[in-house]
C-alpha cells in the first residue's frame, strides 16, 4: 500500500525531564557512553565498555546474566541503584534537547524529545525495515523492567532547508553554552543543550506538526514502543518514545551497510553451494548461481572492488565473501534463479535489493541458513565481521550500502526492506540523556 502524507498533528515532540549522569560521580561522560545496543556486538567490545567505567550505560542496555529474565531484573535494579546513589539524576524541568555530533568535517544536529507514537497507517513515522520478533520481545522485556527509554532512536525528516521553525531554534540554541560536552573514543565530539523557553517549544511544535519522519535507526525499539503502548489501556507516558529528530535537508545522514556473519557456514561450503553443474570451484561457469571471483586484499582493497562491482549496471547484486581462504566477489546472479527464489508481488526496487537477494536466494535457497542468532550475526563494522569469521571459521558476507533514495521511496510505498538492510548515521551516543517513564 502507499502511505499518505502525515495526517492529524504530524510529529508531536514533547519535552521531558531528562535523566542524566552526574558528571562529578563518574570518571568522565565519555567513559559512561556507548554505541547503540545493536552496534555493540563483539564480546571484547562489550568488556571494554564495562571496564571503561563501572557506571557505563552498557550495563543497562546490554546487562549480562545467565537468563533473559535475570538480565532484565539486573538492569532494573542497576537503574534504581544508580538513581538512589546520585549517579543518575533528573533535570529540574521538562525540556527538549538540542544534540550536536561533530567529527572533522562531519556535523550533525538534531532535537531529542519524547515523540507521540503513531501507527504506520497515519503516515507520520515511516519504518523501512522488517523487524525480528525475538529482538522486539527482548527489548520490550527490558523496557518493562526498567520503565525507561534508555537510548534514543534516530529519525530523519526533511524541511525546505531554510533556517526557520525548528531549525531556527536549533541554530540559536547552539550559540549558547552547552549543558554537557564530551569527546568519545571514536573521535566524535558531543554537545547537549536544554530547550525550555515556551516560545522556542511552540516554534518547534508548529514546524514539526507538518512533518513526517523516516526511522533511520531503531526499528526494533520503535516496534517495542508500539507494543508496550498497546499493553496499556489508559493514556500516559507509554504513549511517547525517546527519539532524536534530524532534519536531513540541513544535516544529511550517512548510509552504510550492515554485514552478515554466518557462524556455522565455512567459506569452502559457501563457495561449493554456488557452483553450477560441472563447475570447477565456483568461478562463474555455465549454470552457476553467481559469477564468483577471488579478489585481492587487504580488506580496504577488497571493499573497493565490491564498491566498483556494485556500481556496474551489468553486475546486478554483488557481495564480498570473507574468511579463511581470502576474499571472493559474487556478482551477476543467474536471472532464472532470481525469478524462482525472490518473492513476487513486490516492487522491482524491493526485489532487486542486495538484502532481498541475499536472504531469499543465498541464505534460504542455496545455503539453507536459518535466520536465528545461532546462525547469523549482524555486524556494522566490516573489519569486525572478517576478524570474527577468520577466528571462528565462519563466513562474513560484506554488503554494499543501499542508496538513500530507494529507502525513502519504499518507505513511502509502505514496503518494508529486509531487516538490517541499512545503517544510517552518525548514531546518537547512548548514555547522554535517558527518559524515565516514572517521571512522566
Coordinates of C-alpha atoms in Angstrom, one line a residue:
X1 CA 0.0 0.0 0.0
X2 CA 1.0 3.6 -0.5
X3 CA 1.5 5.6 2.7
X4 CA -0.1 9.1 2.6
X5 CA 1.5 12.3 3.9
X6 CA 1.2 12.9 7.7
X7 CA -2.4 13.2 9.0
X8 CA -3.6 14.8 12.2
X9 CA -0.9 16.6 14.1
X10 CA 2.1 15.1 12.3
X11 CA 5.2 14.8 14.5
X12 CA 4.5 15.7 18.1
X13 CA 7.7 16.0 20.1
X14 CA 7.1 16.5 23.9
X15 CA 9.5 17.9 26.4
X16 CA 10.6 15.5 29.2
X17 CA 12.7 15.5 32.3
X18 CA 15.9 14.0 31.1
X19 CA 17.7 11.5 33.3
X20 CA 21.4 12.2 33.0
X21 CA 24.7 11.2 34.6
X22 CA 26.0 13.5 37.3
X23 CA 29.4 14.4 35.9
X24 CA 31.1 14.6 39.4
X25 CA 30.1 11.0 40.2
X26 CA 31.6 9.3 37.1
X27 CA 35.1 9.1 35.7
X28 CA 34.1 11.0 32.6
X29 CA 31.0 11.4 30.5
X30 CA 32.8 9.8 27.6
X31 CA 33.6 6.7 29.7
X32 CA 29.9 6.1 30.5
X33 CA 28.6 6.4 26.9
X34 CA 28.2 3.5 24.4
X35 CA 27.2 3.0 20.8
X36 CA 23.5 1.8 20.5
X37 CA 22.9 -1.7 21.9
X38 CA 22.8 -3.4 18.5
X39 CA 26.2 -1.9 17.4
X40 CA 28.0 -3.5 20.4
X41 CA 28.3 -7.0 19.0
X42 CA 31.7 -8.2 19.9
X43 CA 32.3 -9.7 23.4
X44 CA 35.6 -7.8 23.6
X45 CA 33.8 -4.6 22.8
X46 CA 31.3 -5.2 25.5
X47 CA 34.1 -5.9 28.0
X48 CA 35.9 -2.7 27.0
X49 CA 32.8 -0.7 27.7
X50 CA 32.1 -2.4 31.0
X51 CA 35.6 -1.8 32.2
X52 CA 35.8 1.8 30.9
X53 CA 33.7 2.9 33.9
X54 CA 31.7 1.0 36.5
X55 CA 28.7 3.1 35.5
X56 CA 28.9 2.7 31.7
X57 CA 25.4 2.7 30.1
X58 CA 26.1 -0.7 28.6
X59 CA 25.2 -2.2 32.0
X60 CA 21.7 -1.0 31.3
X61 CA 21.2 -1.6 27.6
X62 CA 23.1 -4.9 27.5
X63 CA 23.0 -6.3 31.0
X64 CA 24.9 -9.6 31.5
X65 CA 23.3 -12.5 33.4
X66 CA 22.5 -16.2 32.9
X67 CA 18.9 -15.8 31.7
X68 CA 17.0 -13.1 29.9
X69 CA 14.8 -12.6 33.0
X70 CA 17.8 -12.2 35.2
X71 CA 19.4 -9.7 32.7
X72 CA 16.3 -7.5 32.7
X73 CA 15.9 -7.7 36.5
X74 CA 19.6 -6.8 36.9
X75 CA 19.2 -3.8 34.6
X76 CA 16.1 -2.5 36.5
X77 CA 18.0 -2.9 39.8
X78 CA 21.1 -1.2 38.5
X79 CA 19.0 1.7 37.2
X80 CA 17.2 2.1 40.6
X81 CA 20.5 1.9 42.5
X82 CA 22.3 4.5 40.3
X83 CA 19.4 6.9 40.8
X84 CA 19.4 6.3 44.6
X85 CA 23.1 6.8 44.7
X86 CA 23.1 10.0 42.7
X87 CA 24.9 8.6 39.7
X88 CA 21.9 9.5 37.5
X89 CA 19.6 12.5 38.3
X90 CA 16.6 14.0 36.6
X91 CA 16.8 17.5 35.2
X92 CA 14.7 20.0 37.2
X93 CA 12.1 20.7 34.5
X94 CA 10.8 19.2 31.2
X95 CA 12.9 20.1 28.2
X96 CA 13.7 19.3 24.6
X97 CA 17.4 18.8 24.0
X98 CA 19.5 20.0 21.0
X99 CA 22.2 17.5 20.3
X100 CA 25.3 18.0 18.2
X101 CA 27.8 15.5 16.9
X102 CA 31.0 16.6 15.1
X103 CA 33.9 14.6 13.6
X104 CA 36.2 16.6 11.4
X105 CA 34.1 18.0 8.6
X106 CA 31.0 15.9 9.6
X107 CA 28.4 17.9 11.6
X108 CA 25.0 16.6 12.7
X109 CA 22.5 18.5 14.8
X110 CA 19.0 17.4 15.9
X111 CA 16.4 17.6 18.7
X112 CA 15.9 14.9 21.3
X113 CA 12.4 14.6 22.8
X114 CA 9.5 12.3 23.6
X115 CA 7.7 11.6 20.3
X116 CA 4.0 10.7 20.3
X117 CA 3.7 7.1 19.0
X118 CA 1.7 6.6 15.9
X119 CA 0.9 3.5 13.7
X120 CA 2.3 3.3 10.3
X121 CA -1.1 3.9 8.7
X122 CA -1.0 7.5 10.0
X123 CA 1.9 8.3 7.7
X124 CA 3.7 10.2 10.4
X125 CA 6.6 7.8 11.2
X126 CA 7.7 5.5 8.4
X127 CA 9.7 2.4 9.1
X128 CA 11.6 1.0 6.2
X129 CA 12.8 -2.4 7.6
X130 CA 11.2 -5.5 8.9
X131 CA 12.0 -6.5 12.5
X132 CA 12.9 -9.7 14.2
X133 CA 10.3 -10.8 16.8
X134 CA 12.8 -12.2 19.3
X135 CA 14.7 -8.9 19.4
X136 CA 11.5 -6.9 19.9
X137 CA 10.5 -9.3 22.7
X138 CA 13.8 -8.9 24.4
X139 CA 13.8 -5.0 24.2
X140 CA 10.2 -5.0 25.4
X141 CA 11.0 -7.1 28.5
X142 CA 14.0 -4.8 29.2
X143 CA 11.8 -1.7 28.8
X144 CA 9.1 -3.1 31.0
X145 CA 11.5 -3.9 33.8
X146 CA 13.3 -0.6 33.7
X147 CA 10.3 1.6 32.9
X148 CA 12.7 3.7 30.9
X149 CA 13.7 4.6 27.3
X150 CA 17.4 4.0 27.7
X151 CA 18.6 5.3 24.3
X152 CA 17.1 7.5 21.6
X153 CA 16.1 6.3 18.2
X154 CA 17.4 8.2 15.1
X155 CA 14.6 9.6 13.0
X156 CA 15.1 11.7 9.8
X157 CA 12.7 14.3 8.5
X158 CA 13.2 16.8 5.7
X159 CA 12.4 20.5 5.7
X160 CA 12.9 23.0 2.9
X161 CA 16.4 23.7 4.2
X162 CA 15.6 27.2 5.5
X163 CA 16.6 28.4 8.9
X164 CA 13.1 28.7 10.2
X165 CA 10.9 26.8 12.7
X166 CA 12.8 24.0 14.5
X167 CA 15.9 24.7 12.5
X168 CA 15.9 28.3 13.8
X169 CA 15.6 27.1 17.4
X170 CA 18.5 24.7 16.9
X171 CA 20.8 27.2 15.4
X172 CA 20.0 29.8 18.1
X173 CA 20.5 27.3 20.8
X174 CA 23.9 26.1 19.8
X175 CA 25.3 29.6 20.2
X176 CA 24.8 29.3 23.9
X177 CA 26.8 27.3 26.5
X178 CA 26.1 23.6 26.2
X179 CA 24.7 21.6 29.1
X180 CA 27.4 19.0 28.6
X181 CA 30.3 18.3 26.2
X182 CA 32.4 15.3 25.7
X183 CA 34.5 13.5 23.1
X184 CA 34.2 9.8 22.7
X185 CA 36.8 7.2 21.7
X186 CA 35.7 7.2 18.1
X187 CA 36.7 10.9 17.8
X188 CA 33.2 12.4 17.8
X189 CA 32.6 15.4 20.0
X190 CA 29.1 15.5 21.6
X191 CA 27.3 18.6 22.9
X192 CA 23.9 18.8 24.5
X193 CA 21.7 21.9 25.2
X194 CA 18.4 22.2 27.0
X195 CA 15.4 24.0 25.4
X196 CA 12.8 25.1 27.9
X197 CA 11.7 28.5 26.7
X198 CA 7.9 28.3 25.9
X199 CA 8.3 30.4 22.7
X200 CA 11.0 28.0 21.4
X201 CA 9.0 25.0 22.3
X202 CA 6.0 26.4 20.5
X203 CA 8.1 27.2 17.4
X204 CA 9.4 23.7 17.2
X205 CA 5.9 22.2 17.7
X206 CA 4.4 24.4 15.0
X207 CA 7.0 23.3 12.5
X208 CA 7.0 19.6 13.2
X209 CA 3.3 19.1 13.1
X210 CA 3.6 19.3 9.3
X211 CA 6.4 16.8 9.0
X212 CA 6.7 13.0 8.7
X213 CA 9.8 11.1 9.6
X214 CA 11.7 8.0 8.4
X215 CA 13.1 5.7 11.1
X216 CA 16.8 5.8 10.2
X217 CA 18.0 3.7 13.1
X218 CA 15.9 1.9 15.8
X219 CA 13.2 -0.2 14.1
X220 CA 13.2 -2.8 16.9
X221 CA 12.9 -0.1 19.6
X222 CA 10.1 1.6 17.7
X223 CA 8.3 -1.7 17.4
X224 CA 8.9 -2.1 21.1
X225 CA 7.4 1.3 21.9
X226 CA 4.3 0.4 19.9
X227 CA 3.9 -3.0 21.6
X228 CA 4.2 -1.6 25.1
X229 CA 1.8 1.2 24.3
X230 CA -0.8 -1.4 23.2
X231 CA -0.5 -3.2 26.5
X232 CA -1.8 -0.1 28.4
X233 CA -5.5 0.8 28.4
X234 CA -5.1 4.4 29.7
X235 CA -3.1 7.3 28.1
X236 CA 0.1 8.1 29.7
X237 CA 3.9 8.3 29.3
X238 CA 4.0 5.0 27.4
X239 CA 2.3 6.8 24.5
X240 CA 5.6 8.5 23.8
X241 CA 9.1 7.3 23.0
X242 CA 12.6 8.8 23.1
X243 CA 13.9 9.9 19.7
X244 CA 16.5 12.1 18.1
X245 CA 15.0 14.0 15.1
X246 CA 17.4 15.2 12.4
X247 CA 16.5 17.5 9.6
X248 CA 18.4 15.9 6.7
X249 CA 17.8 18.9 4.4
X250 CA 20.4 20.6 6.7
X251 CA 22.3 17.7 8.1
X252 CA 22.3 14.7 5.6
X253 CA 22.8 11.3 7.2
X254 CA 25.4 8.7 6.0
X255 CA 24.1 5.4 4.8
X256 CA 26.2 2.3 5.4
X257 CA 25.7 -1.4 5.1
X258 CA 25.2 -4.0 7.8
X259 CA 27.2 -7.1 7.2
X260 CA 26.3 -10.7 7.9
X261 CA 28.4 -13.2 9.9
X262 CA 27.5 -16.8 9.2
X263 CA 28.7 -18.6 12.3
X264 CA 28.2 -22.2 11.1
X265 CA 29.0 -22.0 7.4
X266 CA 32.6 -22.1 6.2
X267 CA 33.8 -20.2 3.1
X268 CA 34.5 -23.6 1.5
X269 CA 30.9 -24.7 2.0
X270 CA 29.5 -21.4 0.9
X271 CA 31.5 -21.4 -2.3
X272 CA 30.7 -25.0 -3.1
X273 CA 27.0 -24.3 -2.9
X274 CA 27.4 -21.5 -5.6
X275 CA 28.8 -23.8 -8.2
X276 CA 26.7 -24.9 -11.1
X277 CA 26.8 -28.4 -12.7
X278 CA 30.3 -29.1 -13.9
X279 CA 31.7 -26.0 -12.3
X280 CA 35.3 -26.2 -11.2
X281 CA 35.5 -24.3 -7.9
X282 CA 32.7 -21.9 -8.5
X283 CA 34.4 -19.5 -10.9
X284 CA 31.4 -18.4 -12.8
X285 CA 30.9 -21.4 -15.2
X286 CA 27.6 -22.1 -17.0
X287 CA 24.8 -22.8 -14.6
X288 CA 26.4 -21.2 -11.6
X289 CA 24.2 -19.2 -9.2
X290 CA 26.7 -16.2 -9.3
X291 CA 29.8 -15.3 -11.0
X292 CA 32.5 -15.9 -8.3
X293 CA 36.0 -14.4 -8.5
X294 CA 38.8 -14.3 -5.9
X295 CA 39.9 -10.8 -5.2
X296 CA 43.0 -9.3 -3.7
X297 CA 43.2 -8.0 -0.1
X298 CA 43.7 -6.4 2.2
X299 CA 40.2 -5.6 3.3
X300 CA 40.1 -1.9 2.1
X301 CA 41.2 -3.0 -1.4
X302 CA 38.6 -5.9 -1.4
X303 CA 35.8 -3.5 -0.3
X304 CA 36.8 -1.1 -3.1
X305 CA 36.4 -4.0 -5.6
X306 CA 33.0 -4.7 -4.2
X307 CA 32.0 -1.0 -4.5
X308 CA 33.2 -0.9 -8.1
X309 CA 31.2 -4.1 -8.9
X310 CA 28.1 -2.8 -7.2
X311 CA 28.1 0.3 -9.3
X312 CA 28.4 -1.5 -12.6
X313 CA 24.9 -1.8 -14.2
X314 CA 25.6 -5.3 -15.6
X315 CA 26.9 -6.7 -12.3
X316 CA 23.5 -7.0 -10.6
X317 CA 23.7 -7.9 -7.0
X318 CA 27.2 -8.0 -5.6
X319 CA 28.6 -9.4 -2.3
X320 CA 32.0 -10.0 -0.8
X321 CA 32.6 -13.3 1.0
X322 CA 35.5 -13.3 3.5
X323 CA 37.0 -15.7 6.0
X324 CA 39.8 -18.3 5.9
X325 CA 40.6 -18.6 2.2
X326 CA 40.7 -14.8 1.5
X327 CA 38.1 -12.7 -0.4
X328 CA 35.7 -13.8 -3.1
X329 CA 33.4 -11.4 -5.1
X330 CA 29.9 -12.6 -6.0
X331 CA 28.1 -10.8 -8.8
X332 CA 25.9 -11.4 -11.9
X333 CA 23.3 -13.7 -10.2
X334 CA 21.5 -16.1 -12.5
X335 CA 18.3 -14.4 -13.7
X336 CA 16.3 -17.6 -13.8
X337 CA 17.3 -18.5 -10.2
X338 CA 16.4 -15.0 -9.1
X339 CA 13.0 -15.4 -10.7
X340 CA 12.4 -18.7 -8.8
X341 CA 13.6 -17.7 -5.4
X342 CA 12.8 -14.0 -4.9
X343 CA 9.2 -13.5 -3.8
X344 CA 6.9 -11.9 -6.4
X345 CA 4.3 -9.3 -5.8
X346 CA 6.7 -6.6 -4.6
X347 CA 8.1 -3.6 -6.4
X348 CA 11.1 -4.2 -8.6
X349 CA 13.2 -1.9 -6.3
X350 CA 12.5 -4.3 -3.4
X351 CA 13.1 -7.5 -5.4
X352 CA 16.5 -6.3 -6.6
X353 CA 17.8 -5.2 -3.2
X354 CA 21.0 -6.9 -2.1
X355 CA 19.4 -7.8 1.2
X356 CA 16.4 -9.3 -0.5
X357 CA 18.6 -11.4 -2.8
X358 CA 20.9 -12.4 0.0
X359 CA 18.2 -13.7 2.2
X360 CA 15.9 -15.2 -0.4
X361 CA 18.5 -16.7 -2.8
X362 CA 21.6 -17.3 -0.8
X363 CA 20.6 -17.8 2.8
X364 CA 17.3 -19.6 2.3
X365 CA 17.7 -21.4 -1.0
X366 CA 21.3 -22.2 -1.5
X367 CA 23.0 -22.2 1.9
X368 CA 19.9 -23.2 4.0
X369 CA 21.0 -20.9 6.8
X370 CA 18.2 -20.2 9.4
X371 CA 17.8 -16.6 10.4
X372 CA 18.5 -17.1 14.0
X373 CA 21.2 -15.6 16.3
X374 CA 22.9 -19.0 16.5
X375 CA 23.5 -18.9 12.7
X376 CA 23.6 -15.2 11.6
X377 CA 25.2 -12.2 13.3
X378 CA 24.5 -8.7 12.1
X379 CA 27.7 -6.6 12.3
X380 CA 28.1 -2.9 11.3
X381 CA 31.9 -2.9 11.1
X382 CA 33.4 -4.9 8.1
X383 CA 36.7 -5.4 9.8
X384 CA 35.0 -6.9 12.9
X385 CA 32.9 -9.2 10.7
X386 CA 36.0 -10.5 8.9
X387 CA 38.0 -10.9 12.1
X388 CA 35.3 -13.0 13.7
X389 CA 34.8 -15.1 10.6
X390 CA 38.6 -15.9 10.5
X391 CA 38.8 -16.5 14.2
X392 CA 35.8 -19.0 14.3
X393 CA 35.8 -20.5 10.9
X394 CA 32.6 -18.8 9.7
X395 CA 31.9 -16.7 6.6
X396 CA 31.5 -12.9 6.5
X397 CA 29.1 -11.6 3.8
X398 CA 30.0 -8.0 3.2
X399 CA 27.4 -5.7 1.7
X400 CA 27.3 -2.5 -0.3
X401 CA 25.2 0.3 1.1
X402 CA 21.7 0.9 -0.3
X403 CA 21.1 4.3 -1.9
X404 CA 19.1 6.6 0.4
X405 CA 16.6 7.5 -2.2
X406 CA 15.5 3.8 -2.5
X407 CA 14.9 3.6 1.2
X408 CA 12.6 6.7 1.2
X409 CA 10.7 5.6 -1.9
X410 CA 10.0 2.1 -0.5
X411 CA 9.0 3.6 2.9
X412 CA 6.5 5.9 1.3
X413 CA 5.0 3.0 -0.6
X414 CA 4.6 1.1 2.7
X415 CA 7.1 -1.6 1.6
X416 CA 9.5 -2.8 4.4
X417 CA 13.0 -3.8 3.4
X418 CA 14.5 -7.0 4.9
X419 CA 15.7 -6.4 8.5
X420 CA 19.2 -4.9 8.9
X421 CA 19.3 -3.6 5.4
X422 CA 20.8 -0.2 6.2
X423 CA 22.8 1.6 8.8
X424 CA 22.1 5.3 9.0
X425 CA 24.5 7.5 11.0
X426 CA 26.1 9.0 12.8
X427 CA 24.0 7.4 15.5
X428 CA 23.4 9.2 18.8
X429 CA 25.6 8.1 21.6
X430 CA 23.8 6.1 24.3
X431 CA 24.1 7.5 27.9
X432 CA 23.9 11.2 27.3
X433 CA 20.2 11.5 28.2
X434 CA 17.7 8.9 29.3
X435 CA 13.9 9.1 29.7
X436 CA 12.4 7.6 32.9
X437 CA 8.7 6.9 32.4
X438 CA 8.2 7.2 36.2
X439 CA 8.9 11.0 35.7
X440 CA 6.0 11.3 33.3

